[in-house]
Tab-separated table of C-alpha atoms in Angstrom:
chain	number	residue	atom	x	y	z
I	1	MET	CA	-0.012	0.157	-0.106
I	2	GLN	CA	2.810	2.834	1.152
I	3	ASP	CA	5.046	1.751	-2.491
I	4	GLU	CA	1.231	2.411	-4.406
I	5	ILE	CA	1.083	5.930	-2.460
I	6	LEU	CA	4.554	6.774	-3.381
I	7	ARG	CA	4.091	5.532	-7.150
I	8	LEU	CA	1.117	7.658	-7.322
I	9	ALA	CA	2.391	10.817	-5.762
I	10	TYR	CA	5.522	10.591	-8.423
I	11	GLU	CA	2.912	9.731	-11.125
I	12	VAL	CA	0.763	13.338	-10.264
I	13	SER	CA	3.785	15.008	-9.830
I	14	ARG	CA	4.973	14.003	-13.580
I	15	VAL	CA	1.204	15.233	-14.981
I	16	THR	CA	0.966	18.334	-13.174
I	17	GLU	CA	4.668	19.213	-14.380
I	18	GLU	CA	3.744	18.298	-18.327
I	19	LYS	CA	0.326	19.902	-18.127
I	20	VAL	CA	1.550	22.987	-16.735
I	21	ASP	CA	4.098	23.031	-19.349
I	22	ARG	CA	1.512	22.529	-22.100
I	23	ILE	CA	-0.343	25.713	-20.436
I	24	ASP	CA	2.786	27.686	-20.482
I	25	ARG	CA	3.359	26.752	-24.202
I	26	VAL	CA	0.008	28.094	-25.184
I	27	MET	CA	0.265	31.261	-23.337
I	28	LYS	CA	3.424	32.067	-24.429
I	29	GLN	CA	1.816	31.841	-28.098
I	30	THR	CA	-1.154	33.830	-27.153
I	31	GLY	CA	0.964	36.774	-25.818
I	32	MET	CA	2.879	36.835	-29.039
I	33	LEU	CA	-0.330	37.016	-30.945
I	34	ALA	CA	-1.668	39.645	-28.683
I	35	ILE	CA	1.317	41.369	-29.285
I	36	ASN	CA	1.340	41.161	-32.928
I	37	ALA	CA	-2.068	42.132	-33.332
I	38	ARG	CA	-1.584	45.520	-31.352
I	39	LEU	CA	1.143	46.219	-33.579
I	40	GLU	CA	-1.093	45.283	-36.664
I	41	ALA	CA	-3.806	47.351	-34.933
I	42	ALA	CA	-1.309	50.368	-34.367
I	43	ARG	CA	-0.703	50.256	-38.301
I	44	ALA	CA	-4.695	50.413	-38.680
I	45	GLY	CA	-4.685	53.686	-36.674
I	46	GLU	CA	-8.484	54.785	-35.581
I	47	ALA	CA	-9.616	51.649	-37.151
I	48	GLY	CA	-7.793	49.230	-35.552
I	49	ARG	CA	-8.000	51.177	-32.237
I	50	ALA	CA	-10.855	48.943	-30.596
I	51	PHE	CA	-8.861	45.829	-31.647
I	52	SER	CA	-5.932	47.231	-30.068
I	53	VAL	CA	-8.002	47.082	-26.963
I	54	VAL	CA	-9.108	43.265	-26.869
I	55	ALA	CA	-5.389	42.717	-27.578
I	56	GLN	CA	-3.883	44.240	-25.039
I	57	GLU	CA	-6.332	42.410	-22.769
I	58	LEU	CA	-5.694	39.159	-24.242
I	59	GLY	CA	-2.083	39.862	-23.759
I	60	VAL	CA	-3.241	40.810	-19.542
I	61	LEU	CA	-4.948	37.607	-19.609
I	62	ALA	CA	-2.529	35.359	-21.172
I	63	THR	CA	0.120	36.505	-18.741
I	64	SER	CA	-2.637	36.088	-15.628
I	65	ILE	CA	-2.897	32.477	-17.008
I	66	SER	CA	0.898	31.923	-16.986
I	67	HIS	CA	0.803	33.336	-13.747
I	68	ILE	CA	-2.186	30.732	-12.197
I	69	GLY	CA	0.400	28.020	-13.938
I	70	GLY	CA	3.149	28.696	-12.152
I	71	GLU	CA	1.390	29.066	-8.569
I	72	LEU	CA	-0.118	25.464	-9.447
I	73	ARG	CA	2.807	24.149	-10.255
I	74	GLN	CA	4.311	25.764	-7.003
I	75	ALA	CA	1.367	24.328	-4.669
I	76	ILE	CA	0.841	20.747	-6.255
I	77	THR	CA	5.187	20.525	-6.306
I	78	ALA	CA	4.814	21.477	-2.387
I	79	ASN	CA	1.698	18.968	-1.701
I	80	ILE	CA	3.494	16.136	-3.598
I	81	ALA	CA	6.792	16.392	-1.757
I	82	SER	CA	4.606	16.146	1.527
I	83	LEU	CA	3.061	13.484	0.274
I	84	SER	CA	6.057	11.642	-0.555
I	85	ASN	CA	7.400	12.512	2.443
I	86	ALA	CA	4.848	10.918	4.422
I	87	GLY	CA	4.647	8.098	2.146
I	88	THR	CA	8.199	7.501	2.562
I	89	GLN	CA	8.152	7.688	6.310
I	90	MET	CA	5.052	5.417	6.367
I	91	LEU	CA	6.901	3.123	4.655
I	92	VAL	CA	9.999	3.373	7.107
I	93	ASP	CA	7.293	2.917	9.891
I	94	PHE	CA	5.710	0.314	8.567
I	95	LYS	CA	8.946	-2.083	7.623
I	96	GLY	CA	10.583	-0.934	11.185
I	97	THR	CA	8.005	-2.056	12.804
I	98	ARG	CA	7.444	-5.098	10.560
I	99	HIS	CA	11.050	-5.894	11.380
I	100	THR	CA	11.277	-5.077	15.002
I	101	ASP	CA	8.344	-7.772	15.227
I	102	LEU	CA	10.422	-10.428	13.194
I	103	ALA	CA	13.541	-9.776	15.441
I	104	ARG	CA	11.240	-10.221	18.813
I	105	SER	CA	9.887	-13.427	17.485
I	106	ALA	CA	13.467	-14.721	16.681
I	107	VAL	CA	15.115	-13.790	19.927
I	108	GLU	CA	11.753	-15.438	21.635
I	109	ILE	CA	12.096	-18.753	19.959
I	110	ILE	CA	15.846	-19.364	20.849
I	111	ASP	CA	14.626	-18.004	24.369
I	112	ARG	CA	12.104	-20.883	24.397
I	113	ASN	CA	14.768	-23.612	22.944
I	114	LEU	CA	17.061	-22.690	25.661
I	115	TYR	CA	14.474	-22.631	28.620
I	116	GLU	CA	14.226	-26.424	27.593
I	117	ARG	CA	17.812	-26.629	27.977
I	118	SER	CA	17.813	-25.308	31.452
I	119	CYS	CA	15.127	-28.153	32.253
I	120	ASP	CA	17.167	-30.646	30.622
I	121	VAL	CA	20.694	-30.051	32.570
I	122	ARG	CA	18.338	-29.948	36.207
I	123	TRP	CA	16.812	-32.899	35.395
I	124	TRP	CA	19.525	-35.151	34.084
I	125	ALA	CA	21.591	-34.275	37.226
I	126	THR	CA	19.761	-36.219	39.340
I	127	ASP	CA	19.749	-39.313	37.147
I	128	SER	CA	20.783	-42.273	39.009
I	129	ALA	CA	24.047	-43.332	36.630
I	130	ILE	CA	25.290	-39.651	36.863
I	131	VAL	CA	24.848	-39.372	40.877
I	132	ASP	CA	26.342	-42.873	41.212
I	133	VAL	CA	29.145	-42.480	39.012
I	134	LEU	CA	30.546	-39.132	41.288
I	135	GLN	CA	29.425	-40.913	44.452
I	136	ALA	CA	31.622	-44.046	43.269
I	137	PRO	CA	33.548	-43.836	40.136
I	138	THR	CA	34.160	-47.099	39.237
I	139	ARG	CA	34.955	-48.800	36.072
I	140	ASP	CA	31.418	-49.963	35.990
I	141	SER	CA	30.007	-47.150	37.066
I	142	VAL	CA	32.135	-44.948	34.542
I	143	GLN	CA	30.330	-47.484	31.495
I	144	HIS	CA	27.323	-47.155	32.975
I	145	ALA	CA	27.276	-43.312	33.042
I	146	ARG	CA	28.564	-43.407	29.245
I	147	GLU	CA	26.108	-45.222	28.117
I	148	ARG	CA	23.445	-43.448	29.437
I	149	LEU	CA	24.699	-40.010	28.477
I	150	ALA	CA	24.960	-41.500	24.703
I	151	THR	CA	21.416	-42.914	24.984
I	152	ILE	CA	20.332	-39.148	26.043
I	153	LEU	CA	22.262	-37.965	23.106
I	154	ARG	CA	20.664	-40.248	20.331
I	155	SER	CA	17.413	-38.870	22.062
I	156	TYR	CA	18.371	-35.320	22.029
I	157	THR	CA	20.339	-34.339	18.960
I	158	VAL	CA	20.660	-30.567	19.840
I	159	TYR	CA	23.823	-31.196	22.402
I	160	LEU	CA	27.339	-32.382	20.977
I	161	ASP	CA	28.266	-33.709	24.226
I	162	LEU	CA	27.468	-34.103	27.859
I	163	TRP	CA	30.127	-33.786	30.539
I	164	VAL	CA	30.255	-35.364	33.904
I	165	ALA	CA	32.798	-33.760	36.010
I	166	ASP	CA	33.923	-34.238	39.745
I	167	ARG	CA	34.362	-32.082	42.447
I	168	ASP	CA	37.737	-31.305	41.532
I	169	GLY	CA	37.089	-30.422	38.301
I	170	ARG	CA	38.072	-33.964	36.365
I	171	VAL	CA	35.582	-35.087	33.364
I	172	ILE	CA	34.961	-38.671	34.201
I	173	ALA	CA	32.179	-39.394	32.100
I	174	THR	CA	31.096	-38.300	28.767
I	175	GLY	CA	28.149	-39.029	25.955
I	176	ARG	CA	30.735	-39.398	23.057
I	177	PRO	CA	33.938	-40.341	23.647
I	178	ASP	CA	34.836	-41.404	20.427
I	179	ARG	CA	33.979	-38.212	18.769
I	180	TYR	CA	35.749	-36.099	21.413
I	181	PRO	CA	38.366	-38.184	23.131
I	182	LEU	CA	40.172	-35.310	24.199
I	183	ALA	CA	37.143	-34.513	26.867
I	184	HIS	CA	38.184	-37.897	28.947
I	185	ASN	CA	39.945	-36.830	31.960
I	186	LEU	CA	39.691	-33.258	30.852
I	187	ASP	CA	40.232	-30.943	33.801
I	188	VAL	CA	37.921	-28.268	33.585
I	189	SER	CA	38.106	-26.849	37.070
I	190	GLN	CA	38.781	-23.282	35.539
I	191	GLU	CA	36.172	-23.185	33.076
I	192	ALA	CA	33.193	-21.026	33.485
I	193	TRP	CA	30.631	-23.467	33.110
I	194	PHE	CA	31.755	-25.870	35.789
I	195	ARG	CA	32.764	-22.611	38.618
I	196	HIS	CA	29.519	-21.212	38.065
I	197	ALA	CA	27.912	-24.934	38.540
I	198	LEU	CA	29.416	-25.239	41.773
I	199	THR	CA	27.780	-21.991	42.591
I	200	THR	CA	24.230	-23.132	42.772
I	201	ALA	CA	22.321	-23.383	45.966
I	202	SER	CA	20.003	-26.163	44.837
I	203	GLY	CA	19.076	-28.612	42.339
I	204	ASP	CA	16.110	-26.057	40.845
I	205	GLU	CA	19.093	-24.091	40.006
I	206	PHE	CA	21.526	-23.859	36.820
I	207	ARG	CA	23.564	-21.631	35.302
I	208	VAL	CA	24.305	-20.498	31.536
I	209	CYS	CA	27.473	-19.181	29.666
I	210	ASP	CA	27.089	-16.843	26.606
I	211	ILE	CA	27.999	-18.387	23.502
I	212	THR	CA	31.582	-19.637	23.190
I	213	THR	CA	33.806	-21.811	20.915
I	214	ASN	CA	34.709	-24.842	22.568
I	215	PRO	CA	38.064	-26.009	21.049
I	216	THR	CA	37.703	-29.428	22.679
I	217	LEU	CA	34.684	-29.882	20.880
I	218	GLY	CA	35.874	-29.162	17.176
I	219	ASN	CA	35.745	-25.701	18.270
I	220	ALA	CA	32.225	-25.763	17.559
I	221	GLN	CA	29.617	-22.889	18.922
I	222	VAL	CA	27.935	-23.994	21.981
I	223	ALA	CA	25.814	-22.698	24.360
I	224	THR	CA	26.644	-24.264	27.908
I	225	TYR	CA	24.552	-25.403	30.410
I	226	SER	CA	25.639	-26.812	33.669
I	227	THR	CA	24.160	-27.237	37.469
I	228	ALA	CA	25.151	-29.228	40.692
I	229	VAL	CA	25.073	-33.125	40.980
I	230	ARG	CA	24.382	-33.398	44.459
I	231	ALA	CA	24.477	-36.405	46.776
I	232	GLU	CA	21.586	-39.017	46.094
I	233	GLY	CA	20.443	-36.755	43.665
I	234	ARG	CA	18.700	-34.632	46.343
I	235	THR	CA	17.427	-31.139	45.384
I	236	ARG	CA	19.236	-29.673	48.733
I	237	GLY	CA	22.144	-32.301	48.990
I	238	ASN	CA	25.708	-31.687	48.981
I	239	THR	CA	27.493	-31.116	45.793
I	240	ILE	CA	29.637	-33.909	44.409
I	241	GLY	CA	30.171	-32.615	40.913
I	242	ALA	CA	28.763	-30.618	38.033
I	243	LEU	CA	26.823	-31.848	34.798
I	244	GLY	CA	27.592	-29.853	31.480
I	245	ILE	CA	25.740	-30.165	28.674
I	246	PHE	CA	27.027	-28.733	25.133
I	247	PHE	CA	24.151	-26.881	23.162
I	248	ASP	CA	24.950	-27.154	19.151
I	249	TRP	CA	24.476	-23.646	18.753
I	250	GLU	CA	25.391	-22.479	15.170
I	251	PRO	CA	23.037	-24.993	13.186
I	252	GLN	CA	19.662	-24.106	15.751
I	253	ALA	CA	20.292	-20.663	15.289
I	254	SER	CA	20.767	-20.473	11.722
I	255	ALA	CA	17.655	-22.607	11.701
I	256	VAL	CA	15.647	-19.998	13.505
I	257	LEU	CA	17.184	-16.997	11.404
I	258	ASP	CA	16.275	-18.697	7.899
I	259	GLY	CA	12.880	-19.114	9.617
I	260	ILE	CA	12.115	-15.366	9.857
I	261	GLY	CA	9.610	-14.054	7.475
I	262	LEU	CA	11.431	-12.094	5.073
I	263	THR	CA	10.853	-11.504	1.479
I	264	PRO	CA	13.200	-12.771	-0.965
I	265	ALA	CA	13.919	-9.309	-1.719
I	266	GLU	CA	14.427	-8.355	1.846
I	267	ARG	CA	16.174	-10.950	2.547
I	268	ARG	CA	18.900	-10.352	-0.336
I	269	ALA	CA	18.872	-6.822	1.616
I	270	SER	CA	19.454	-7.499	5.194
I	271	LYS	CA	21.419	-9.129	7.737
I	272	LEU	CA	19.611	-11.120	10.449
I	273	MET	CA	21.401	-11.525	13.456
I	274	LEU	CA	21.481	-12.592	16.928
I	275	LEU	CA	23.691	-10.246	19.288
I	276	ASP	CA	24.427	-11.032	23.062
I	277	ALA	CA	24.180	-8.336	25.738
I	278	ASN	CA	27.365	-6.393	25.077
I	279	HIS	CA	25.826	-6.412	21.241
I	280	ARG	CA	28.759	-9.270	20.162
I	281	VAL	CA	27.292	-11.362	17.032
I	282	ILE	CA	26.762	-15.018	17.937
I	283	ALA	CA	24.669	-15.706	14.923
I	284	GLY	CA	23.871	-14.449	11.391
I	285	GLY	CA	25.361	-10.861	9.869
I	286	ASP	CA	28.279	-11.213	7.539
I	287	HIS	CA	30.344	-14.141	6.911
I	288	GLY	CA	32.816	-14.753	9.376
I	289	ALA	CA	30.805	-11.981	11.908
I	290	PHE	CA	30.403	-14.376	14.900
I	291	GLY	CA	32.345	-12.714	18.077
I	292	SER	CA	31.896	-9.339	16.230
I	293	HIS	CA	30.893	-6.063	18.092
I	294	TYR	CA	27.813	-4.588	16.379
I	295	PRO	CA	27.261	-0.742	17.084
I	296	LEU	CA	23.760	-1.302	18.189
I	297	ARG	CA	22.136	1.466	19.774
I	298	LEU	CA	19.584	1.118	22.181
I	299	ASP	CA	18.626	4.940	23.192
I	300	GLY	CA	17.080	3.535	26.597
I	301	ARG	CA	14.902	1.070	24.499
I	302	SER	CA	14.506	-2.674	24.684
I	303	SER	CA	13.132	-2.708	21.173
I	304	GLY	CA	12.482	-0.347	18.235
I	305	TYR	CA	13.797	0.943	15.090
I	306	TYR	CA	15.997	3.601	13.480
I	307	GLN	CA	17.725	4.672	10.146
I	308	GLN	CA	21.546	5.093	9.744
I	309	ASP	CA	23.641	5.388	7.214
I	310	GLY	CA	21.329	4.450	4.579
I	311	ALA	CA	20.076	1.545	6.549
I	312	LEU	CA	16.651	0.668	8.973
I	313	ILE	CA	17.787	-1.225	11.676
I	314	ALA	CA	15.212	-3.295	13.651
I	315	PHE	CA	15.944	-4.981	17.046
I	316	ALA	CA	14.022	-6.369	20.036
I	317	GLU	CA	15.568	-7.645	23.611
I	318	THR	CA	14.711	-11.058	24.658
I	319	PRO	CA	11.773	-10.863	27.278
I	320	GLY	CA	12.501	-14.108	28.664
I	321	TYR	CA	10.241	-17.208	28.869
I	322	GLU	CA	8.693	-18.957	31.725
I	323	THR	CA	11.197	-19.179	34.496
I	324	TYR	CA	14.206	-18.668	31.962
I	325	ARG	CA	14.958	-14.695	32.568
I	326	GLY	CA	17.545	-14.749	29.421
I	327	LEU	CA	20.712	-13.077	29.369
I	328	GLY	CA	19.892	-9.818	27.622
I	329	TRP	CA	20.203	-11.115	23.898
I	330	LEU	CA	18.595	-9.288	20.916
I	331	GLY	CA	17.417	-10.063	17.739
I	332	CYS	CA	18.407	-7.439	15.195
I	333	ILE	CA	17.813	-7.023	11.204
I	334	GLU	CA	19.716	-4.259	9.302
I	335	THR	CA	18.173	-3.600	6.189
I	336	ARG	CA	19.820	-1.642	3.371
I	337	ASN	CA	17.150	1.454	2.653
I	338	ASP	CA	18.274	1.523	-1.357
I	339	GLU	CA	17.019	-2.133	-1.801
I	340	SER	CA	14.235	-2.380	0.657
I	341	LEU	CA	12.332	1.294	1.219
């Protein structure tokens, strides 16, 4: 609708200019005829006096019509300019609002997904195989824990691996030892996910780290969730170790961005991104943009849009989902105005 308004405005402007130009040409011709008529009337002397008056009035009329045509051009040009500006702003507002909604939808889908991850880690930390291997790490209990973790991974394909670490931060069981052999006996005591897991006050709590690349998992981009494993799987039992689960971030985030409802033309002209709370690109953007800082202007808003350097930039911060408050991530769509507007 907005595009049609602009098209009509430009067409009215073109037709008006064309018609006023024709009026100007006719009035110039009329003016020349009036001048010639006055000259001929002057040559005719007394006999041409009456005709001279008519020629003079015709010249005045031609001049008046030319002035009216000029005023019409100015008035229509000014109004067409206002209509064009209004139409352009309507288009900006329409697309800005729509893209803001799409950005919010993307980050909401991600948070709903990650909320499930927070449920997974708290549930699996009470699994008897995981509790048993930390309470009594024998060869049989380690093997049983590995089998149990492998079973979980076959059902939950969004994870790269699951690690069980003892109280000292040594990984004693993983779900994919063949694929990721470096994880076996790995010291994770200084890693954020492990240290944060030990700070949980009960089995109802969990910790999540911002997206990072994990060298032990083939430098894959991961969202890591963790919680303490407690004696006998009790909610407030003594901490005996930690469970870390590694969400395969890149393909899941890409699937969400690919599902954003932009037209093919809009998609070609746009960058679709997910940003962390520090406005670091964690998905989308230009090739190789992961981890780079995006200069987003919030201006105190949790969502909105603005224009800058020939682009329309729309954003929305995560509202969280259920008991998952989120990490302050944002969906963001940058669209080049020259192609999309």
